[in-house]
Coordinates of C-alpha atoms in Angstrom, one line a residue:
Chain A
X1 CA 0.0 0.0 0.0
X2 CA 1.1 3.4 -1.3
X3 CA 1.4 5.6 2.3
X4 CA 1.8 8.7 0.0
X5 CA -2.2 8.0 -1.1
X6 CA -4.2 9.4 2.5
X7 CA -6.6 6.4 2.1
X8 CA -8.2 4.5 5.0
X9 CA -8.2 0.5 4.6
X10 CA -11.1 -1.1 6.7
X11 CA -12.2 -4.8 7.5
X12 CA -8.8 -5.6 8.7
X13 CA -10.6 -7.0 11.7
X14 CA -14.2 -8.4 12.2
X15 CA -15.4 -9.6 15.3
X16 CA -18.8 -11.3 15.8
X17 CA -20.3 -10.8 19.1
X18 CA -23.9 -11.9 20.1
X19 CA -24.5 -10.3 23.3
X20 CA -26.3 -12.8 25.7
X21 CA -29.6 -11.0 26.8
X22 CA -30.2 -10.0 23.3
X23 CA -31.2 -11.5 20.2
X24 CA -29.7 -8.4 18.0
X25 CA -26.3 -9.4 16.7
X26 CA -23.5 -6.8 16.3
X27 CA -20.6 -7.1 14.1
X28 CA -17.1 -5.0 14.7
X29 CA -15.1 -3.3 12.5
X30 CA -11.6 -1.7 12.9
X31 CA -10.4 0.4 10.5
X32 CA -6.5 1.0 10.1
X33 CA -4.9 3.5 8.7
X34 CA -1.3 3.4 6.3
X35 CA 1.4 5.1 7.8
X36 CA 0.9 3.3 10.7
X37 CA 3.8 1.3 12.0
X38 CA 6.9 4.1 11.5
X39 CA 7.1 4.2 15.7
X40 CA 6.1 7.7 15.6
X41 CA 2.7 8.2 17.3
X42 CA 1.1 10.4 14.7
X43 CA -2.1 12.1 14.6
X44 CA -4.7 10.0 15.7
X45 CA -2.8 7.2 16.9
X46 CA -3.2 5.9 20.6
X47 CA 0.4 4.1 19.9
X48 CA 2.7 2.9 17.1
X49 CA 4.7 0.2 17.3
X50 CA 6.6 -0.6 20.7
X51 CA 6.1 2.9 21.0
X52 CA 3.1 3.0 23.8
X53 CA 3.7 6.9 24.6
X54 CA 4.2 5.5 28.1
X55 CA 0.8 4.1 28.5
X56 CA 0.7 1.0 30.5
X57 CA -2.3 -1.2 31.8
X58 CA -2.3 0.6 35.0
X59 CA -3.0 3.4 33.1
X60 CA -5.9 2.2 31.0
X61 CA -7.5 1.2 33.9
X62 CA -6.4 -2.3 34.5
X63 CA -4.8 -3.9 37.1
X64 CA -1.8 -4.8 35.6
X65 CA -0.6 -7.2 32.7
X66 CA 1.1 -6.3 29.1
X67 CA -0.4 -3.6 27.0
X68 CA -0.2 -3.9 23.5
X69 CA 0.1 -1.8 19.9
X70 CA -2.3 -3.3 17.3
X71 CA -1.3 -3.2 13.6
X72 CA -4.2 -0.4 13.7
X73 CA -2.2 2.1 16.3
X74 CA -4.7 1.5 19.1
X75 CA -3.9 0.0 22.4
X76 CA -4.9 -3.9 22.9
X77 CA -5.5 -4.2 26.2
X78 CA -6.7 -8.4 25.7
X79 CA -2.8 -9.3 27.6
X80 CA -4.0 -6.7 30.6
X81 CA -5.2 -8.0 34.0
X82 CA -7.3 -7.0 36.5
X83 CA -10.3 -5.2 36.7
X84 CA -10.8 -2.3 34.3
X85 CA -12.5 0.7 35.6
X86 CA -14.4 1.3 32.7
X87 CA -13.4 5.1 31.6
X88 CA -10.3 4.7 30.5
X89 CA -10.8 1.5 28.4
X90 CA -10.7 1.5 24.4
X91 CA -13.5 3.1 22.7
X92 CA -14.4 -0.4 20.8
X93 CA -16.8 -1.6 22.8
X94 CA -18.4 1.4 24.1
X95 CA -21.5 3.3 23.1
X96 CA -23.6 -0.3 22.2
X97 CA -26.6 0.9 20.4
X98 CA -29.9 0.4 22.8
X99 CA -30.9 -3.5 22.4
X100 CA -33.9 -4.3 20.0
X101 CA -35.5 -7.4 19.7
X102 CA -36.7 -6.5 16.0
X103 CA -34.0 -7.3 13.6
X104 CA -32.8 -4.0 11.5
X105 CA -29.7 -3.1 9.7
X106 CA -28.1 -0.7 11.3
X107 CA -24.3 1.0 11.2
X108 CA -22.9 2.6 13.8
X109 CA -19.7 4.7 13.0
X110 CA -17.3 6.2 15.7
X111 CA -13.9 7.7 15.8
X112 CA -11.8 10.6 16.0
X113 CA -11.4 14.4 14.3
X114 CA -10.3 17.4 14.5
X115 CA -12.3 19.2 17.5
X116 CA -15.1 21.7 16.8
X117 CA -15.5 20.3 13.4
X118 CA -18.7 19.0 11.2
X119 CA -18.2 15.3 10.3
X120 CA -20.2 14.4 7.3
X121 CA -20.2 10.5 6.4
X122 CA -20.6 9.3 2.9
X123 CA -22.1 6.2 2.0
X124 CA -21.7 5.2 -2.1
X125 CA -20.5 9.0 -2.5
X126 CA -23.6 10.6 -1.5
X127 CA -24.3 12.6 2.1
X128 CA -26.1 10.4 4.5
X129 CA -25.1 11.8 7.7
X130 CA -23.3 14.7 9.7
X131 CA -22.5 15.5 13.3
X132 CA -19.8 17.8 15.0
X133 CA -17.2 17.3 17.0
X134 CA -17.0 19.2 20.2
X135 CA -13.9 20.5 22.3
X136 CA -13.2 16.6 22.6
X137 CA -12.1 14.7 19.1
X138 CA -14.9 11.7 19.7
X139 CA -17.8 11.0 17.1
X140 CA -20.5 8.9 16.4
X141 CA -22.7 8.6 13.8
X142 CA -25.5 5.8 12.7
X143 CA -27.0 5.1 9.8
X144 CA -30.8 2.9 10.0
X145 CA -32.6 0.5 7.5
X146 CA -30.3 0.2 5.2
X147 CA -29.5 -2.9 3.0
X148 CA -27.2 -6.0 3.3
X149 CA -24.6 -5.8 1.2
X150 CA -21.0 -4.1 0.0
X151 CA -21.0 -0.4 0.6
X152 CA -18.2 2.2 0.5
X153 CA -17.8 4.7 3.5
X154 CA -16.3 8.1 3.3
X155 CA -15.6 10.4 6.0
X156 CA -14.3 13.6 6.2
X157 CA -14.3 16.8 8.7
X158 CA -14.7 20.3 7.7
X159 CA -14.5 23.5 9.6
X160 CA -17.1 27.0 8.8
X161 CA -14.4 28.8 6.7
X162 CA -15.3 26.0 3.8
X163 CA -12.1 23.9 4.5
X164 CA -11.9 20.1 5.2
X165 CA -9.8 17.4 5.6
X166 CA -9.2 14.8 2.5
X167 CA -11.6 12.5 1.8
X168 CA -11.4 9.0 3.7
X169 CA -13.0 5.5 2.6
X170 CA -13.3 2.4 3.6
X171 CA -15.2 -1.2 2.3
X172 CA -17.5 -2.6 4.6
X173 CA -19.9 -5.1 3.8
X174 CA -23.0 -4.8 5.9
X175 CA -25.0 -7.9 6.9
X176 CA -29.1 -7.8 7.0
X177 CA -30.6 -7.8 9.9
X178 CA -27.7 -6.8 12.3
X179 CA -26.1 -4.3 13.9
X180 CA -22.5 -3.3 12.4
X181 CA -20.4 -1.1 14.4
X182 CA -17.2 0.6 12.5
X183 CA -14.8 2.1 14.8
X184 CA -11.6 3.6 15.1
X185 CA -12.1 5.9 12.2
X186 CA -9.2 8.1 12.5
X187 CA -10.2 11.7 10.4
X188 CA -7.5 13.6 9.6
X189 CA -7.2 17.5 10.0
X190 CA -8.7 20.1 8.1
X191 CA -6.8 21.6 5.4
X192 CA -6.7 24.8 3.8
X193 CA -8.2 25.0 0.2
X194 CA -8.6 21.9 0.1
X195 CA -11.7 22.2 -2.3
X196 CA -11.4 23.9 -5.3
X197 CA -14.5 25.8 -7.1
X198 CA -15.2 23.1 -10.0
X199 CA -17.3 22.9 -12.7
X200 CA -20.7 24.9 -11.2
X201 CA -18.2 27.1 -9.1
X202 CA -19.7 26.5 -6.0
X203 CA -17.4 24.2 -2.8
X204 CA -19.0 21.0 -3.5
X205 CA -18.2 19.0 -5.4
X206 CA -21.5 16.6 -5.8
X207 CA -24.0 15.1 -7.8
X208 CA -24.7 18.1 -9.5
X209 CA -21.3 18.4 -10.9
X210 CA -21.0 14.6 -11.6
X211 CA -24.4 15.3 -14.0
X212 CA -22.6 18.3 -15.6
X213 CA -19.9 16.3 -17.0
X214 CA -21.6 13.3 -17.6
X215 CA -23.8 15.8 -20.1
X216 CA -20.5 16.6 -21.7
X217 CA -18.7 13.3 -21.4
X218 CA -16.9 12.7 -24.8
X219 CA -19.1 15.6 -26.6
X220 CA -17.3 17.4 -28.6
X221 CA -16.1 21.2 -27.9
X222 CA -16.9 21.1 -24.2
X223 CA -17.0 24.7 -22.6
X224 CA -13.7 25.4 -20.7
X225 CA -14.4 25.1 -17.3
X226 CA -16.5 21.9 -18.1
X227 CA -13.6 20.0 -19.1
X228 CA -11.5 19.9 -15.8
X229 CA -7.6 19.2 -17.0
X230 CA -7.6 21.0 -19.9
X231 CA -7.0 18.4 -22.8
X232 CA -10.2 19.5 -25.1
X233 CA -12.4 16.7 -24.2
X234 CA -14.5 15.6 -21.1
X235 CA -13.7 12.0 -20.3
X236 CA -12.7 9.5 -17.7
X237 CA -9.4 11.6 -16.7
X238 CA -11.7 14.9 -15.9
X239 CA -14.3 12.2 -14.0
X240 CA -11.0 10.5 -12.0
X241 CA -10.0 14.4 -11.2
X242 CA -13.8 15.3 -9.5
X243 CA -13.6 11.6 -7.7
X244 CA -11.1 12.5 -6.2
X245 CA -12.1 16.0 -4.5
X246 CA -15.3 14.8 -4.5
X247 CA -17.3 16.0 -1.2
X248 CA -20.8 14.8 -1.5
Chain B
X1 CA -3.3 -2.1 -21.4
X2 CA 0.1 -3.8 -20.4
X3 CA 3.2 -3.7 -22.2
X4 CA 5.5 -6.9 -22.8
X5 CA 7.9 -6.0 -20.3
X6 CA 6.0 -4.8 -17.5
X7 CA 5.6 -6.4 -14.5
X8 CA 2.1 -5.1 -12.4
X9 CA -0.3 -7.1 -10.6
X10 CA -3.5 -4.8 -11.7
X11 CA -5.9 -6.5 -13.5
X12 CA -9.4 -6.6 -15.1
X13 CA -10.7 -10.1 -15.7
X14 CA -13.7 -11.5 -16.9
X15 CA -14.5 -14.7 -14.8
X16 CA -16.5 -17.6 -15.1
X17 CA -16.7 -21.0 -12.6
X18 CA -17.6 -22.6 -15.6
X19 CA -15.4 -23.9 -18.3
X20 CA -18.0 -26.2 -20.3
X21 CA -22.0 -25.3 -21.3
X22 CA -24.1 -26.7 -23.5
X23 CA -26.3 -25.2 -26.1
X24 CA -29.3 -23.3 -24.3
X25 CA -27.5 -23.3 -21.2
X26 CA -27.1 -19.7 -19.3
X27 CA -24.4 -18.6 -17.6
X28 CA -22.9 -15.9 -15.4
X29 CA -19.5 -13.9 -16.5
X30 CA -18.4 -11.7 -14.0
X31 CA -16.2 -8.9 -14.2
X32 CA -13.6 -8.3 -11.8
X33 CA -10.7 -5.6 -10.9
X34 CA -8.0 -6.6 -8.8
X35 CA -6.3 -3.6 -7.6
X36 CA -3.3 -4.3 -5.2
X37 CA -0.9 -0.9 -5.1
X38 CA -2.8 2.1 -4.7
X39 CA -6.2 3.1 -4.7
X40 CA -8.3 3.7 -8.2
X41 CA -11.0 5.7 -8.9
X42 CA -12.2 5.5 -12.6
X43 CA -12.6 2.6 -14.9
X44 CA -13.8 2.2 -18.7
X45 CA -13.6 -0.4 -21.2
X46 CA -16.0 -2.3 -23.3
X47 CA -16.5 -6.7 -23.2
X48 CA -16.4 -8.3 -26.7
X49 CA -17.8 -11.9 -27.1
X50 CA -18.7 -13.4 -30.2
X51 CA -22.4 -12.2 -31.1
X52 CA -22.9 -15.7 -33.3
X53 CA -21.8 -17.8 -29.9
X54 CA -23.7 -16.2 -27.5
X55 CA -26.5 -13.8 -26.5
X56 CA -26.8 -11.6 -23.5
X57 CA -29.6 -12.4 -21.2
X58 CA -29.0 -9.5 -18.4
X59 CA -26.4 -7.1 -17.4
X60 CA -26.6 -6.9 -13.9
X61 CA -24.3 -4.5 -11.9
X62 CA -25.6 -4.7 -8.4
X63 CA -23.1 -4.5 -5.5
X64 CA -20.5 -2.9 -7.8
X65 CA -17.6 -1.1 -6.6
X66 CA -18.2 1.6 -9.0
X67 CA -20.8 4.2 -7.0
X68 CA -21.6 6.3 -10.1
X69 CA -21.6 5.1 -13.6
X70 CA -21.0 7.2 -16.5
X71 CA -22.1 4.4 -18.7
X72 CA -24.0 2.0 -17.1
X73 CA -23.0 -1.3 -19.0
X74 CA -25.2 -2.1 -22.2
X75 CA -25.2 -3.3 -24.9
X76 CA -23.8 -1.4 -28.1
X77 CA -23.9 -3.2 -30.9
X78 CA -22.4 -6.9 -30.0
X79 CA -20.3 -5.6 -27.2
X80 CA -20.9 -4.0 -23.3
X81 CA -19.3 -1.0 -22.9
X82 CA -19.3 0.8 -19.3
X83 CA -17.3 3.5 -17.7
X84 CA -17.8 4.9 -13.9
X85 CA -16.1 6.7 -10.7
X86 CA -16.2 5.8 -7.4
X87 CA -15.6 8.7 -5.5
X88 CA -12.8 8.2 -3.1
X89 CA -11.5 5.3 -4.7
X90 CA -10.8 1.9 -3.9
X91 CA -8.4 -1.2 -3.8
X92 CA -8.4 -4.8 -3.2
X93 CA -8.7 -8.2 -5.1
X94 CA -11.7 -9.7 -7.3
X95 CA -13.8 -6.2 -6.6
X96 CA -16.9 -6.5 -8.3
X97 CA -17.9 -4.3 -11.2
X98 CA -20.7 -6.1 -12.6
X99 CA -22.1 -9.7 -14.6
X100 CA -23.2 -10.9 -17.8
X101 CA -25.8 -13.2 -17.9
X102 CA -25.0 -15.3 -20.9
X103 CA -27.0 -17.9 -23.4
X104 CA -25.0 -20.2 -25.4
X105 CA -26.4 -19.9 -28.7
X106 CA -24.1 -23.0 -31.2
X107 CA -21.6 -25.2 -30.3
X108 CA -17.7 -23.9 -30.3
X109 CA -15.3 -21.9 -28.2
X110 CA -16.1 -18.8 -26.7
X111 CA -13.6 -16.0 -25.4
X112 CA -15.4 -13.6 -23.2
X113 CA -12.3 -10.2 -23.6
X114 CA -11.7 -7.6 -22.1
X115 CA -11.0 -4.6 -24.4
X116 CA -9.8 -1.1 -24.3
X117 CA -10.1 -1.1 -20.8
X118 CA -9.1 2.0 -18.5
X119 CA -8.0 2.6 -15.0
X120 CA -7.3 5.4 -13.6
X121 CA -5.6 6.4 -10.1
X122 CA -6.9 8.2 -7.3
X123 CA -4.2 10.7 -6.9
X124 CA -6.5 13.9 -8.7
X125 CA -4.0 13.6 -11.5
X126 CA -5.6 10.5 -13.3
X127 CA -2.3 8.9 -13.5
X128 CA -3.4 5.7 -15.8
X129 CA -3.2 2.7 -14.6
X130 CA -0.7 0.1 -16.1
X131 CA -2.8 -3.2 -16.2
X132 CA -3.6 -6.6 -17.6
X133 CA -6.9 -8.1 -19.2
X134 CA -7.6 -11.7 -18.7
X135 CA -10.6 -13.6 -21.0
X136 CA -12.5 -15.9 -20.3
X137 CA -12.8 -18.9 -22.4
X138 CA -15.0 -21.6 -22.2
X139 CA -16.5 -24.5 -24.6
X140 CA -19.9 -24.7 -25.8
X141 CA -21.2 -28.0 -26.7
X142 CA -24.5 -29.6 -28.2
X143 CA -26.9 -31.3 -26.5
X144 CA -29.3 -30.2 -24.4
X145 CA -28.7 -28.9 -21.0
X146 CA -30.4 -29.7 -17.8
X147 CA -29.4 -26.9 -16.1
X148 CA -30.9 -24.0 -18.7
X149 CA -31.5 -21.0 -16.5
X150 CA -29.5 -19.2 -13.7
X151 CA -32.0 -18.3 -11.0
X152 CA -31.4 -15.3 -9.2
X153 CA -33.1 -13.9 -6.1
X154 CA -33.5 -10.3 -5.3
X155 CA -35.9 -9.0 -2.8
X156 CA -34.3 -6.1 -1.8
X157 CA -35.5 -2.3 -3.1
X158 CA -32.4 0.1 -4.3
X159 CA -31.6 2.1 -1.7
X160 CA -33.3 5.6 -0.8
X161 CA -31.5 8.6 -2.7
X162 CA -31.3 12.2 -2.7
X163 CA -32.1 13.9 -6.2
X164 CA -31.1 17.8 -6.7
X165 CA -32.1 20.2 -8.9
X166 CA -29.5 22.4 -10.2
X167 CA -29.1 24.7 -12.8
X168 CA -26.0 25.6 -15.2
X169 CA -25.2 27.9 -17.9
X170 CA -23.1 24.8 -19.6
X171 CA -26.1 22.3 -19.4
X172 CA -29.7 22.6 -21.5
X173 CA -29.1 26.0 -22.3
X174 CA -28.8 27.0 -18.3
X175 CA -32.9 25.5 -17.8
X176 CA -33.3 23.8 -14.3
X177 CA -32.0 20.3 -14.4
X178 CA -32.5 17.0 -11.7
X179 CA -29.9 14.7 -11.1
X180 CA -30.3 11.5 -9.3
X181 CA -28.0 8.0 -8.3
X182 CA -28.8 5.4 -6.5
X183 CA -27.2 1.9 -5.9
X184 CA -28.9 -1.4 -5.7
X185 CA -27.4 -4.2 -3.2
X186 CA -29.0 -7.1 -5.1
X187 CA -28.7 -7.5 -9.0
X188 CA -28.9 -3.8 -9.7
X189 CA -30.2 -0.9 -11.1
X190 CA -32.5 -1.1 -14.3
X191 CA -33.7 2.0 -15.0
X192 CA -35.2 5.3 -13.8
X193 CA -38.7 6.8 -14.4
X194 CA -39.8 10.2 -13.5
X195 CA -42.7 12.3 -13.5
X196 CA -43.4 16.1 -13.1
X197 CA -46.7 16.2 -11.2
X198 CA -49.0 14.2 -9.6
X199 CA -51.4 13.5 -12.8
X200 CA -48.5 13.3 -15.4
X201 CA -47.3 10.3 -16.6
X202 CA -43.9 8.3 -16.1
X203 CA -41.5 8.1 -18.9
X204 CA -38.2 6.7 -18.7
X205 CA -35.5 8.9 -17.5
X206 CA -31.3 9.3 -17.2
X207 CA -29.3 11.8 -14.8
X208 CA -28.8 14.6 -15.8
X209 CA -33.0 15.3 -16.4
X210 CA -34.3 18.2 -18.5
X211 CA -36.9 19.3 -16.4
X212 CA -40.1 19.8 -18.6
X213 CA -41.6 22.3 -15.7
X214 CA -39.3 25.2 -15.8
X215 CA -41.5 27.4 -13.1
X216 CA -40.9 24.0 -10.4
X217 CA -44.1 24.8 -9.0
X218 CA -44.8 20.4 -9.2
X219 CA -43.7 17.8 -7.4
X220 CA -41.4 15.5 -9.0
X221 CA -41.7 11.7 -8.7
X222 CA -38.4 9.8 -9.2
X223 CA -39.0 6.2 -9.0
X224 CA -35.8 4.0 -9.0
X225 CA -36.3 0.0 -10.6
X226 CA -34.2 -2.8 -10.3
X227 CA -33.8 -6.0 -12.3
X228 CA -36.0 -7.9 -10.5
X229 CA -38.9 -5.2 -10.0
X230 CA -38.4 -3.5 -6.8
X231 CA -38.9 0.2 -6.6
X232 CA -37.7 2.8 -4.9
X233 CA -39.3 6.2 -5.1
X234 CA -38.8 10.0 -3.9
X235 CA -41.1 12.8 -4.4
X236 CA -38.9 16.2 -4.7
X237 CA -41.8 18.8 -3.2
X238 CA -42.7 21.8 -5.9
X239 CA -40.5 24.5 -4.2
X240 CA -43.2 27.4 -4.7
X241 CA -46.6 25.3 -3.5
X242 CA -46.6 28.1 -0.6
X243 CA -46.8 30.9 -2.7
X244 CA -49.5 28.8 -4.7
X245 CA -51.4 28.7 -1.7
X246 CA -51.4 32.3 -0.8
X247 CA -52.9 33.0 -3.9
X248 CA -55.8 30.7 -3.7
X249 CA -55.9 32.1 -0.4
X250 CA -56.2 35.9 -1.6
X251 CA -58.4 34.7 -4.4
X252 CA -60.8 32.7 -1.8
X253 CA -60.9 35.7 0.6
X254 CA -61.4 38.3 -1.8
X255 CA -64.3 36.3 -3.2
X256 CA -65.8 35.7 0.1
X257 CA -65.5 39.7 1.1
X258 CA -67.0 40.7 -2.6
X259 CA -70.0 37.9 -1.8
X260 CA -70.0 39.7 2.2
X261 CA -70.3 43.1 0.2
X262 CA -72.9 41.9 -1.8
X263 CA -75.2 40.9 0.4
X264 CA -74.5 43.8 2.5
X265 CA -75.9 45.9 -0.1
X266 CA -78.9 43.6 -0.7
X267 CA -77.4 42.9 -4.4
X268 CA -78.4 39.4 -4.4

């Protein structure tokens, strides 16, 4: 994996749990992000490597035991000992969705961002969701009724001057009739300019202008601002360009 | 497409689990896109097959990894062409873009290619990808088959979607337009109908939509299908209906204070 490319590779773990006094089932997904493993606890990482930032178990509430890094940057505390008091344990298991004994399909997303920041969640490139981050990085999000199957997630967080942070994905294939928590979504920061005024000239970069160039696509004599690199004619290159700043 | 000496582990393949049909038989070709460096976001290409061989039954791309499809795959003239984007990109081995439902029409070999296929890298240059295309071949024999006709199930409506209605001095002359996407999780998306009012009827429709009703004083009825005949609709609310309403308001009171006046002055 290129670690150049700021692209977030889920489903690295899945855990099945059935909780015993109810008859939803819930289904864990870690996401992991390249760049991970230099030893240098970056942005959004809880550790890297042997690198714990002097964390310990005592620290994350256990009694005692070995913590660990996991390939994903987060602290493993399954080699701890002792009773955990509860607050300072990883996020993955907390914030269980209220139990239901009627079966839905339901996502729950949490993670980290920039503080004081609106989080909008993609799902198959459109806008589905949006919350904001308060003075502390945590966010969750959920998404109802929707259908079993592969879908691709986007995340990314954006401040009121218009800026945000690059777009995220990540696969996860959603079962029927369960509940699917993804966690450990790591957003980065907001950056400057990151959007450019395409095609309509507006900050988004949507549907809208998706429909623009698919009007155009391989038409001849496109107007200039239609045809995003330049070369004379609107096809896959231009589209590959808009996919790529593409906010939803 | 890949040149002799160059070694890369991207691919586009058509696949099929079977290697021997007989005539009558169908059969399922899927298309696949392993991408194992870094992420993609556009792919094109058309599917050739000989047209004497074989028939196409369906097209379905449900589940696909591409999110938005520039062409949806069809049929052109013997051959499937398709192009899309999936916005933010994507990696990983045997991705699904979509299947061929096939018939075997004679007896002979059949090569299922691959042809002027494109990729294209999710680095906002478009960098092209440097990739292989892999057939698939398989032998058609005569007899008669027991096993004729793939079943598939689908029960599952496309999923609820957000049209908007945009204008643009580059598109239909700058007149209000409607786009819409949606994705089906089963066998896919067959086709969208739309209406402009309640009373209207449905015709068949593509995004980017022409709007008919310029003053967008209706509401719109987009109704999503897929293969198997589940639907999916949204209703985009006439955006002026208000101001409708305060003028059948102002007409009703006016009438009812000239039929008050009226009576007042013993007219009737």
């Amino acid at each position: 994996m290129n670690n150049d490319v700021r692209y977030l590779l889920l489903v690295v773990c899945v855990v099945l749990a059935v909780p015993p006094q109810a008859s939803a089932i819930t289904i864990e997904v870690t996401a992991v992000v390249p760049g991970c493993g230099n030893g240098v606890i970056d942005y959004g990482e809880q550790c890297d490597g042997i690198n714990l930032g002097g964390a310990t178990c005592g620290t994350r509430g256990f009694g005692g035991g070995v913590l660990v890094c996991s390939s994903a940057c987060t602290f493993t505390t399954a080699s701890c000992t002792g009773v955990s008091s509860g607050a300072g344990r990883s996020g993955r298991r907390a914030g269980s969705l209220p139990k239901s004994t009627i079966p839905q399909t339901t996502v729950v997303f949490t993670g980290v961002a920039q503080p004081n920041t609106t989080i909008t969640l993609l799902k198959d490139a459109q806008i589905v969701a949006t919350t904001r981050t308060g003075e502390t990085p945590n966010f969750q999000l959920a998404l109802a009724n929707i259908s079993g199957g592969d879908y691709l997630f986007g995340t990314y967080a954006g401040n009121d001057l218009g800026d945000r942070s690059p777009l995220l994905t990540f696969p996860v294939s959603i079962a029927a009739d369960v509940t699917t928590k993804v966690s450990e979504i790591i957003v980065e920061p907001v950056v400057s300019g990151r959007t450019k005024a395409l095609i309509n000239g507006d900050r988004k970069v949507d549907l809208v202008d998706f429909g623009i160039l698919t009007h155009w696509y391989e038409a001849p004599n496109p107007p200039v601002v239609i045809d995003v690199n330049g070369d004379g004619i609107v096809d896959l290159a231009d589209l590959s360009i808009i996919a790529f700043q593409w906010t939803g | 497409m890949l040149g002799p000496s160059t070694v890369t582990a991207e691919e586009i393949r058509a696949h099929t689990h079977k290697a021997f049909v007989r005539v009558g038989e169908e059969f399922v070709v899927s298309i696949l896109v392993d991408i194992t460096e870094s992420p993609v976001n556009a792919l094109e290409g058309r599917i050739t097959f000989p047209d004497k061989v074989l028939s196409v039954a369906a097209i379905h791309d449900g589940n696909s990894s591409i999110n938005l499809w520039i062409k949806k795959p069809h049929l052109d003239e013997n051959q499937i062409v398709f192009a899309g984007i999936t916005p933010g990109g994507f990696v990983g081995i045997g991705k699904h873009l979509f299947s061929i439902v096939f018939v075997a029409e004679e007896a002979g070999m059949a090569s299922i290619d691959v042809q002027s296929s494109q990729i294209r890298a999710h680095n906002g240059q478009a960098t092209i990808i440097q990739h292989t295309a892999r057939s698939a071949t398989l032998e058609i024999a005569h007899g008669d088959s027991s096993e004729r006709k793939e079943v598939f199930v689908d029960t599952e409506p496309p999923e609820d979607f957000v049209p908007i209605i945009a204008n643009d001095p580059n598109v239909f002359g700058g007149d209000w337009f409607i786009v819409f996407q949606t994705q089906d999780k089963g066998l896919g998306i067959d086709r969208y109908m739309i209406k402009e009012g309640k009373w209207s009827r449905y015709r068949v429709a593509e995004s980017p939509y022409h709007l008919q009703n310029q003053s967008r004083d209706v509401d719109i009825y987009i109704t999503a299908l897929d293969v198997a005949g589940n639907e999916r609709y949204v209703v985009v609310l006439g955006e002026t209906k208000s101001s409708n309403w305060m003028v059948v308001s102002v007409i009703v009171l006016g009438v009812g204070a000239l039929l008050s006046w009226c009576v007042r002055r013993r007219l009737f």
